[in-house]
PDB file of N, CA and C in Angstrom:
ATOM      1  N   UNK A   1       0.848  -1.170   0.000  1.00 53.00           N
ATOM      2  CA  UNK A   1       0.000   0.000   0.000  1.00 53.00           C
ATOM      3  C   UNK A   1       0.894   1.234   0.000  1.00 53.00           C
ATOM      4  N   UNK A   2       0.751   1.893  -1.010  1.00 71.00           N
ATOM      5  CA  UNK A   2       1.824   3.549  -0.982  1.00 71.00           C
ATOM      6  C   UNK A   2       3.358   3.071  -0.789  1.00 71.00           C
ATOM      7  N   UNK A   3       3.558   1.874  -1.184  1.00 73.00           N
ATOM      8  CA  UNK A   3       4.782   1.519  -1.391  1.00 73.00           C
ATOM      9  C   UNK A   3       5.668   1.346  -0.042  1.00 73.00           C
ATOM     10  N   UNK A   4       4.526   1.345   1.081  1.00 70.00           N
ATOM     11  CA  UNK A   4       5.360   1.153   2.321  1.00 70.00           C
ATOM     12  C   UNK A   4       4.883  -0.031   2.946  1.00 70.00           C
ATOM     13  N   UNK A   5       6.232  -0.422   3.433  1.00 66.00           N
ATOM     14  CA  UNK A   5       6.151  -2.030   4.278  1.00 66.00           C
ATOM     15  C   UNK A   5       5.707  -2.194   5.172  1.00 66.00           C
ATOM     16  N   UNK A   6       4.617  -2.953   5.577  1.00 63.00           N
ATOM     17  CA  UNK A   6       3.656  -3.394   6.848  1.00 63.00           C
ATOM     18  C   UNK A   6       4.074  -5.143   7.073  1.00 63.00           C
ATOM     19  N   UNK A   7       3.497  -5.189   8.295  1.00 59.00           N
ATOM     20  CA  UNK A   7       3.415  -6.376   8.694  1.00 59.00           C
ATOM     21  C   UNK A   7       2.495  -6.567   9.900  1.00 59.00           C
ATOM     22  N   UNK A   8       1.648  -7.586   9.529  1.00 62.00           N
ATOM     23  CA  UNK A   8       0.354  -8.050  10.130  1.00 62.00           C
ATOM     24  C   UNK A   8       0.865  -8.206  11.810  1.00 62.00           C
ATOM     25  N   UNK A   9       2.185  -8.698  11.991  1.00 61.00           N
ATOM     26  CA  UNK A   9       2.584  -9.318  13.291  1.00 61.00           C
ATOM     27  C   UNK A   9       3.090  -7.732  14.096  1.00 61.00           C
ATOM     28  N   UNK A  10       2.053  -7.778  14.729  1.00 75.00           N
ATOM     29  CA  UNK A  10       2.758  -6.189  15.953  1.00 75.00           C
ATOM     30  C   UNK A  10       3.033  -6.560  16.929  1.00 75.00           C
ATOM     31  N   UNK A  11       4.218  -6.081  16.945  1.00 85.00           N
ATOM     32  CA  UNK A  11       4.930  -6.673  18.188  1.00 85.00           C
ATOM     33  C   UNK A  11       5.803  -5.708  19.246  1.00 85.00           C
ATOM     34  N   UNK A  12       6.264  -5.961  20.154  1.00 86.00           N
ATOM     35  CA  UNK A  12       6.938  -4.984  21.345  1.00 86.00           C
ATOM     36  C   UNK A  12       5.665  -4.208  21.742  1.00 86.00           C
ATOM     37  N   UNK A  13       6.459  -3.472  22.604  1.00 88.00           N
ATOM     38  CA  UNK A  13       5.543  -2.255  23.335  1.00 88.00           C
ATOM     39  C   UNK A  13       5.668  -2.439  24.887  1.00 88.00           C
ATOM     40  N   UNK A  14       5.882  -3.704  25.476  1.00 92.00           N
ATOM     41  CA  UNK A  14       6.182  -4.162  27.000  1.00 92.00           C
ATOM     42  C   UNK A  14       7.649  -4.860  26.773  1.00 92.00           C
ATOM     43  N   UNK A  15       9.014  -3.856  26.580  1.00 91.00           N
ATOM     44  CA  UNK A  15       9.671  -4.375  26.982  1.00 91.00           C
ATOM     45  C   UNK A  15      10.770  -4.735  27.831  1.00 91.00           C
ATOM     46  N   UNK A  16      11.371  -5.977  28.219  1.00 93.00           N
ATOM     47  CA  UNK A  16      11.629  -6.533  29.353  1.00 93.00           C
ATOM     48  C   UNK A  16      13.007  -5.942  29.819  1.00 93.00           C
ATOM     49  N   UNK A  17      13.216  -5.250  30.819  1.00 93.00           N
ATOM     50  CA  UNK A  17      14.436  -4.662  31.462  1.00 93.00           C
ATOM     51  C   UNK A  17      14.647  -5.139  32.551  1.00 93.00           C
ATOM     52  N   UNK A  18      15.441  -4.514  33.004  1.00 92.00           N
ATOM     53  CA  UNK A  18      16.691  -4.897  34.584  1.00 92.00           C
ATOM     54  C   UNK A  18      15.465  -3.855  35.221  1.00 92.00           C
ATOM     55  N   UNK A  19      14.801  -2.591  35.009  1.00 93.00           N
ATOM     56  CA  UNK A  19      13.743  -1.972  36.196  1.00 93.00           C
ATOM     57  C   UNK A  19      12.512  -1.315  35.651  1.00 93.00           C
ATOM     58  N   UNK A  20      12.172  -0.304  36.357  1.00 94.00           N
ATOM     59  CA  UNK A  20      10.947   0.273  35.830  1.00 94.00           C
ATOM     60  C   UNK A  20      11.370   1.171  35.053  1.00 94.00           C
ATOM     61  N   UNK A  21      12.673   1.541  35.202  1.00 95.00           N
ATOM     62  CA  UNK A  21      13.408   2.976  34.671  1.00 95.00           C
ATOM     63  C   UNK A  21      13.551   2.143  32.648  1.00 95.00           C
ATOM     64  N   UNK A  22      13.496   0.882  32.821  1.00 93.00           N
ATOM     65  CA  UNK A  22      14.641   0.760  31.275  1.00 93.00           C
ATOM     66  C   UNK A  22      13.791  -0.593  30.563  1.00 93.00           C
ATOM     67  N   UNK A  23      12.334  -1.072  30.939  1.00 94.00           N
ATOM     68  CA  UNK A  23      11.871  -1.960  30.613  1.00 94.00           C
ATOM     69  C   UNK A  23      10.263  -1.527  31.585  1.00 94.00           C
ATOM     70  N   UNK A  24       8.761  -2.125  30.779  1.00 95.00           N
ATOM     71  CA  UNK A  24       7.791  -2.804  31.180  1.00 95.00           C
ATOM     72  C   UNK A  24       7.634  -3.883  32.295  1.00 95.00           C
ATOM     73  N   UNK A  25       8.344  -4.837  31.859  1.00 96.00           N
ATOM     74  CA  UNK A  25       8.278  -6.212  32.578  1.00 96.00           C
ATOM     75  C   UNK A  25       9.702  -6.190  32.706  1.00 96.00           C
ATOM     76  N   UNK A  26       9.797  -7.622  33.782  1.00 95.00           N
ATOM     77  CA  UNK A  26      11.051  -7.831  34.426  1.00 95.00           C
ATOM     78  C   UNK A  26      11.212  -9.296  33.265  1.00 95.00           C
ATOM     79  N   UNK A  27      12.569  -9.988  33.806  1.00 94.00           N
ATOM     80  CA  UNK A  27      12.430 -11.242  32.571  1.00 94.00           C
ATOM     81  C   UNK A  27      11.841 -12.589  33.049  1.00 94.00           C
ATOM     82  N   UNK A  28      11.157 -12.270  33.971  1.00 95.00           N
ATOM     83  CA  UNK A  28       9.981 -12.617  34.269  1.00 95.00           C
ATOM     84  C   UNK A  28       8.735 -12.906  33.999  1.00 95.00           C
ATOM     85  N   UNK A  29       8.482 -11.949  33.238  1.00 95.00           N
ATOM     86  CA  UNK A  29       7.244 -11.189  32.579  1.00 95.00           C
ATOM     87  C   UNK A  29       5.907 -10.410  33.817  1.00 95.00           C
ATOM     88  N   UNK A  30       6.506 -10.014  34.993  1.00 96.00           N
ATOM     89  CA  UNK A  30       5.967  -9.072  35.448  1.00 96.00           C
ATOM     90  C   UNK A  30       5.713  -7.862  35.183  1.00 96.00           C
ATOM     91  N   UNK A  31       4.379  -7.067  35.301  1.00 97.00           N
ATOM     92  CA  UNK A  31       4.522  -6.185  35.099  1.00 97.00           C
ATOM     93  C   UNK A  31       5.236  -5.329  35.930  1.00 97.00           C
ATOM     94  N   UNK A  32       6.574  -4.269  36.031  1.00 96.00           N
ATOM     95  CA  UNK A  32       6.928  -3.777  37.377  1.00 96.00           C
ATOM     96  C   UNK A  32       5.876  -2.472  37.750  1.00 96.00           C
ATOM     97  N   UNK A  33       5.577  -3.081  39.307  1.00 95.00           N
ATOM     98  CA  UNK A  33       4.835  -2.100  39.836  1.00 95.00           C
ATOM     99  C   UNK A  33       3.760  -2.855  40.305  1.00 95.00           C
ATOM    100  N   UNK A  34       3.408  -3.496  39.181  1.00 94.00           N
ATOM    101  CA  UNK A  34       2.033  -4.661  39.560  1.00 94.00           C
ATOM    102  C   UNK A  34       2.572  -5.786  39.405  1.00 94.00           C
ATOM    103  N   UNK A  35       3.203  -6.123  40.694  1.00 81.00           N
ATOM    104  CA  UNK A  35       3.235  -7.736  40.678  1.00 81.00           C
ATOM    105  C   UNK A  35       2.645  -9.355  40.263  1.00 81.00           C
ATOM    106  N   UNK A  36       0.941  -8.814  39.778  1.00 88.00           N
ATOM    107  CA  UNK A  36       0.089  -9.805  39.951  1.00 88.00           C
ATOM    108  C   UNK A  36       0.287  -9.669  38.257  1.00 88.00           C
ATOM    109  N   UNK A  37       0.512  -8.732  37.667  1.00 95.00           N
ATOM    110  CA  UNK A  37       0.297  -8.664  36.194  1.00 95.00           C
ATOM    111  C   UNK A  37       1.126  -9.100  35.540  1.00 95.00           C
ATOM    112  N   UNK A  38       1.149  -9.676  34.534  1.00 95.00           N
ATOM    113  CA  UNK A  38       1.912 -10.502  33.740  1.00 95.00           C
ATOM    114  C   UNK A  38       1.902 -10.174  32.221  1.00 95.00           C
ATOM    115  N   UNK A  39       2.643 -10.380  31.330  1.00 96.00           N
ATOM    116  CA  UNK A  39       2.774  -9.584  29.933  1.00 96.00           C
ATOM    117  C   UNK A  39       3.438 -11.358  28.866  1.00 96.00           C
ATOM    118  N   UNK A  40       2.459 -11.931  28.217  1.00 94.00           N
ATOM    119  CA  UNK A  40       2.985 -13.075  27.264  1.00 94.00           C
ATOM    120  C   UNK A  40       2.441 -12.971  26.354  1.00 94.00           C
ATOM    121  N   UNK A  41       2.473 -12.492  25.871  1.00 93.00           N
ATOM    122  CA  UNK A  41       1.956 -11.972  24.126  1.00 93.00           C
ATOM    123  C   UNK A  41       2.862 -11.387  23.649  1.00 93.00           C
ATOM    124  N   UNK A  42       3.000 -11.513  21.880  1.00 92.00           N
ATOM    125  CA  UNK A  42       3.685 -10.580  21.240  1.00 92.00           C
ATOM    126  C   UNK A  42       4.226  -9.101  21.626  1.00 92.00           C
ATOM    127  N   UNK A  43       3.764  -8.803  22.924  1.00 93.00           N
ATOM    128  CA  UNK A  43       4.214  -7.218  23.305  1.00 93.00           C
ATOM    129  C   UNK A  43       5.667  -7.321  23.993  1.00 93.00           C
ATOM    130  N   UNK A  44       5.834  -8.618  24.373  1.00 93.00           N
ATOM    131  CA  UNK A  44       7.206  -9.131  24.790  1.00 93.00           C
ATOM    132  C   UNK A  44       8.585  -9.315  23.643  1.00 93.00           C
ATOM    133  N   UNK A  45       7.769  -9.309  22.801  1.00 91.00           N
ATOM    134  CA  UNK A  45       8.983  -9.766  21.377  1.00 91.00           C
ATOM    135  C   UNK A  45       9.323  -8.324  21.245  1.00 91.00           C
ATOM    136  N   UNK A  46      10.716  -8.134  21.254  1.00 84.00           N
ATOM    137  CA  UNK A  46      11.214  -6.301  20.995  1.00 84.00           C
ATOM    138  C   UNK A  46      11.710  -6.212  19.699  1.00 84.00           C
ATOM    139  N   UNK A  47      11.497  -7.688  18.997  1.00 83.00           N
ATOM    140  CA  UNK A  47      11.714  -6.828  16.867  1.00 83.00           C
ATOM    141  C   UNK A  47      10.361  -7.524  16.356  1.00 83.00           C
ATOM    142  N   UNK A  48      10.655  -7.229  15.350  1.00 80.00           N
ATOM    143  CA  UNK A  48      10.138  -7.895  14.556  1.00 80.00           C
ATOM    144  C   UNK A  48      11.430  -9.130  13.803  1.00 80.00           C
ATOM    145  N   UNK A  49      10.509 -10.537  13.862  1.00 79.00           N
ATOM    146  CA  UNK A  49      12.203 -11.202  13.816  1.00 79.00           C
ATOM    147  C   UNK A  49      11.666 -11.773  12.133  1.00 79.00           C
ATOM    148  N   UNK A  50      10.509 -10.931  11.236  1.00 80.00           N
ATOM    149  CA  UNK A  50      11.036 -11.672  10.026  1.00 80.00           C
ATOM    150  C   UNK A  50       9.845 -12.615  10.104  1.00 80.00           C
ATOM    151  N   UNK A  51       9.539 -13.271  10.573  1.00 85.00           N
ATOM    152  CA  UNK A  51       8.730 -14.437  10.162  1.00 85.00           C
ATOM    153  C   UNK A  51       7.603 -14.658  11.161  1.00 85.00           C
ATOM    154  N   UNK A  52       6.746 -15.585  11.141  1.00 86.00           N
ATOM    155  CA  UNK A  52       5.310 -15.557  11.658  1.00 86.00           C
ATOM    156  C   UNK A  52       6.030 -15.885  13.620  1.00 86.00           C
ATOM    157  N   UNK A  53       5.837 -14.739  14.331  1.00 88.00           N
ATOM    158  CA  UNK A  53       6.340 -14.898  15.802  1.00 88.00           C
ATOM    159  C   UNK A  53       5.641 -16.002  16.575  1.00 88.00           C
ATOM    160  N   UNK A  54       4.433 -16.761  16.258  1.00 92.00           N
ATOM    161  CA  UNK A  54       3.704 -17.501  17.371  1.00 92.00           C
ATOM    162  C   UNK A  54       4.339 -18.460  18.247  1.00 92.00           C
ATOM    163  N   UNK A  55       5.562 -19.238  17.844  1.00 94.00           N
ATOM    164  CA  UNK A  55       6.208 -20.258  18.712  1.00 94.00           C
ATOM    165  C   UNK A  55       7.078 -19.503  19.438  1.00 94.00           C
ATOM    166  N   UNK A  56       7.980 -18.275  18.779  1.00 93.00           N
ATOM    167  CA  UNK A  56       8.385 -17.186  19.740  1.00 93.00           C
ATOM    168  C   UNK A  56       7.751 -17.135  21.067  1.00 93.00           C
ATOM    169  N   UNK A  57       6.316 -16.555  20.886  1.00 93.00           N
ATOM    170  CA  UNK A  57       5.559 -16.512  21.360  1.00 93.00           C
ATOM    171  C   UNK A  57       4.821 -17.175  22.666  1.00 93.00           C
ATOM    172  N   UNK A  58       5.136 -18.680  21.919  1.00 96.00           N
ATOM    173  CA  UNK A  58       4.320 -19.542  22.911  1.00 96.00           C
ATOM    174  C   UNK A  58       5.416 -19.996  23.864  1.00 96.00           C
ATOM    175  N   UNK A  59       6.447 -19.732  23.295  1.00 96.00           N
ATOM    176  CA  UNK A  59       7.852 -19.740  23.957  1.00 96.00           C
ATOM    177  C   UNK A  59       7.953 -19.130  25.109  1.00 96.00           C
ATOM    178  N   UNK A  60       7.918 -17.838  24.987  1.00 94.00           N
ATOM    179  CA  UNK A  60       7.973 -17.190  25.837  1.00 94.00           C
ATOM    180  C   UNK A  60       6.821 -17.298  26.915  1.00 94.00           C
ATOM    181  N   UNK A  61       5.509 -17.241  26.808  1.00 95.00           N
ATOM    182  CA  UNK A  61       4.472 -17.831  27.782  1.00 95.00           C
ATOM    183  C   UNK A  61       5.170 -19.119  28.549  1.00 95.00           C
ATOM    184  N   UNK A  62       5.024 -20.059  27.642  1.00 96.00           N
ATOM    185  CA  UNK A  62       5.164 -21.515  28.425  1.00 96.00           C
ATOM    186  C   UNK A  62       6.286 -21.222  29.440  1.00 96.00           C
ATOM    187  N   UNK A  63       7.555 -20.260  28.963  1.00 94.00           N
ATOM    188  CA  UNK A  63       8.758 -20.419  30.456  1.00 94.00           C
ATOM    189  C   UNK A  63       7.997 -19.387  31.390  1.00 94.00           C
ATOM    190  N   UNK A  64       7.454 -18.390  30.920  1.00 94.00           N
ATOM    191  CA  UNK A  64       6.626 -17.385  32.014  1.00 94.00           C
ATOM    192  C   UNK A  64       6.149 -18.202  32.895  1.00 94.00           C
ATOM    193  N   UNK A  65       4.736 -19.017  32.785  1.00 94.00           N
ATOM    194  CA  UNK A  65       4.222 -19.993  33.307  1.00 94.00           C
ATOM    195  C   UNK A  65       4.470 -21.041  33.988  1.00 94.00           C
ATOM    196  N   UNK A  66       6.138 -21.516  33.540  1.00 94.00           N
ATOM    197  CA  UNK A  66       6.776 -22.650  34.069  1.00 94.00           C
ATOM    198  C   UNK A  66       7.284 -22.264  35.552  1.00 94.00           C
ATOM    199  N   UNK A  67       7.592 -20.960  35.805  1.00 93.00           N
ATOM    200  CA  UNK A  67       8.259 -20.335  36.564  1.00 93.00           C
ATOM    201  C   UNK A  67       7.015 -19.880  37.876  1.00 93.00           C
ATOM    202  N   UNK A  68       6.310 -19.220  37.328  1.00 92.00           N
ATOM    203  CA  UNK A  68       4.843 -19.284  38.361  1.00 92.00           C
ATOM    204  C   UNK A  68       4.981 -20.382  39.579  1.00 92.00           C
ATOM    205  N   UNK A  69       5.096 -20.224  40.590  1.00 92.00           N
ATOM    206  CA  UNK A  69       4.766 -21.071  42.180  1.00 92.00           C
ATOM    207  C   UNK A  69       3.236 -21.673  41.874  1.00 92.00           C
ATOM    208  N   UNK A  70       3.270 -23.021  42.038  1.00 92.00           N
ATOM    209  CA  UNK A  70       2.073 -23.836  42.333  1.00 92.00           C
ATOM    210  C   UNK A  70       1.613 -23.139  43.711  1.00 92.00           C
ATOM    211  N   UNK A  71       0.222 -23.571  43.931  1.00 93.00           N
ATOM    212  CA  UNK A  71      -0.587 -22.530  44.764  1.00 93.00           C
ATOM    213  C   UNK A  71       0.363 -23.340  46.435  1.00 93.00           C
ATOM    214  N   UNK A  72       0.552 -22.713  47.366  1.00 95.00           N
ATOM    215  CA  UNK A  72       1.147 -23.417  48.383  1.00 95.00           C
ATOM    216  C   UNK A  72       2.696 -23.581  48.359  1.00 95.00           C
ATOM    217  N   UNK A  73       3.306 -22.945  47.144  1.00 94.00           N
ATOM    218  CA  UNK A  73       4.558 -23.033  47.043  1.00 94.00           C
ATOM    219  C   UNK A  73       5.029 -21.714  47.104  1.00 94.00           C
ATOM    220  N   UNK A  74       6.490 -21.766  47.496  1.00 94.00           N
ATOM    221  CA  UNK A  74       7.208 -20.798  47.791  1.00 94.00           C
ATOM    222  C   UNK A  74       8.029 -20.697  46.390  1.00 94.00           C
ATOM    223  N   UNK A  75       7.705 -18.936  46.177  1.00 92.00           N
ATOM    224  CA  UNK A  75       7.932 -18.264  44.585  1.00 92.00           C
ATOM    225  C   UNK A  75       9.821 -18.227  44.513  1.00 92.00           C
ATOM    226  N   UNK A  76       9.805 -19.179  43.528  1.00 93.00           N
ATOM    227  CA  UNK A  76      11.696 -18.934  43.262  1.00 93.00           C
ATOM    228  C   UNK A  76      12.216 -17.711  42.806  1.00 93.00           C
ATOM    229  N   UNK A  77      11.686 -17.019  41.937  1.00 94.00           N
ATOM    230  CA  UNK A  77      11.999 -16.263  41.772  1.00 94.00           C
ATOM    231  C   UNK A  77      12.381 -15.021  42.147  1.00 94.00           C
ATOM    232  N   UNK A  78      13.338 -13.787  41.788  1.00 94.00           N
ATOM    233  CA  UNK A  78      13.306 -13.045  42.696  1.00 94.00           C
ATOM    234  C   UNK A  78      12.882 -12.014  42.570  1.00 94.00           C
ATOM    235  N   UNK A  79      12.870 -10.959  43.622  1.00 92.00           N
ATOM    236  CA  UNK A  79      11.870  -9.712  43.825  1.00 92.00           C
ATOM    237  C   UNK A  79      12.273  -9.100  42.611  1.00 92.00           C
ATOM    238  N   UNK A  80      10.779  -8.107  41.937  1.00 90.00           N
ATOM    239  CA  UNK A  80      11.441  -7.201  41.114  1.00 90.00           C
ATOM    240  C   UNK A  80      12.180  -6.359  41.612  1.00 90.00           C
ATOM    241  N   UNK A  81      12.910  -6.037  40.601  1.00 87.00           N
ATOM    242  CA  UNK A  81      14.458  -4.934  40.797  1.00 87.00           C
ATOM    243  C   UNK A  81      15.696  -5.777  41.070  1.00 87.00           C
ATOM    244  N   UNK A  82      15.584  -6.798  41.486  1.00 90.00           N
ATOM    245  CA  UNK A  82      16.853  -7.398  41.885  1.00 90.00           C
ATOM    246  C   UNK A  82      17.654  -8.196  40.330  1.00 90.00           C
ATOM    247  N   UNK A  83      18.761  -8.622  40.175  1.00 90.00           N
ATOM    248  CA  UNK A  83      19.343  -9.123  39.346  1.00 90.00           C
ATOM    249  C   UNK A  83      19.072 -10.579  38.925  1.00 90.00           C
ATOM    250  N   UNK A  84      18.700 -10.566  37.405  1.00 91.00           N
ATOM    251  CA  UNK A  84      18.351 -11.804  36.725  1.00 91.00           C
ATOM    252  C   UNK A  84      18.809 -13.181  37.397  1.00 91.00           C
ATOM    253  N   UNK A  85      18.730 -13.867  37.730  1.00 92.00           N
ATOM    254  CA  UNK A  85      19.082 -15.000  37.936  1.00 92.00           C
ATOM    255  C   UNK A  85      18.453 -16.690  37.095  1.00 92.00           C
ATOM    256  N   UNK A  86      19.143 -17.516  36.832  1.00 92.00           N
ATOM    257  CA  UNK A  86      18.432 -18.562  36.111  1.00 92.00           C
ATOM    258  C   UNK A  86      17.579 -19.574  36.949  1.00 92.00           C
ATOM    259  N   UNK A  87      16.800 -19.956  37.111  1.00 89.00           N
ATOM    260  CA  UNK A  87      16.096 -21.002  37.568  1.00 89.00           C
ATOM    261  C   UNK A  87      15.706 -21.822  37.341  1.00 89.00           C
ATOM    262  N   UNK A  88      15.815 -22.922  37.927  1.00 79.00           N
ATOM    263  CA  UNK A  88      15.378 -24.479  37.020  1.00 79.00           C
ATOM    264  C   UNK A  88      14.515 -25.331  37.805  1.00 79.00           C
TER     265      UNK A  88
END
């Protein structure tokens, strides 16, 4: 259209930093500020990588989710603001 390049897949807009100052979400996918809120959708992807994002996508949910405390469990993860750490 008018000779300019679109693409159906919109993506970024929540993205993931070290605080509130330099990112949306933590790499976590918290929202910072609102702890209870969570961000797994395409607003997490910060390019456009070229090709249809959904396994990106589901990628990124499924470890969000993996990481979540079963109800009665104590949350591994750590507080927002503090430094990335890996968890398994």
């Amino acid at each position: 259209l008018f000779n300019i390049p679109l693409t159906a897949h919109f993506l970024g807009g929540a993205a993931i930093g070290d605080s509130a100052q330099t990112g949306v979400i933590d790499p976590y996918h918290r929202v910072y500020n609102y702890p209870t809120l969570f961000v797994t959708d395409g607003a997490a992807i910060s390019a456009n990588l070229g090709v249809n994002p959904s396994l990106s996508i589901a990628a990124q949910a499924e470890r969000a989710a993996s990481l979540w405390p079963n109800k009665g469990q104590d949350d591994a993860r750590p507080a927002q603001g503090e430094p990335y750490r890996r968890i398994e």
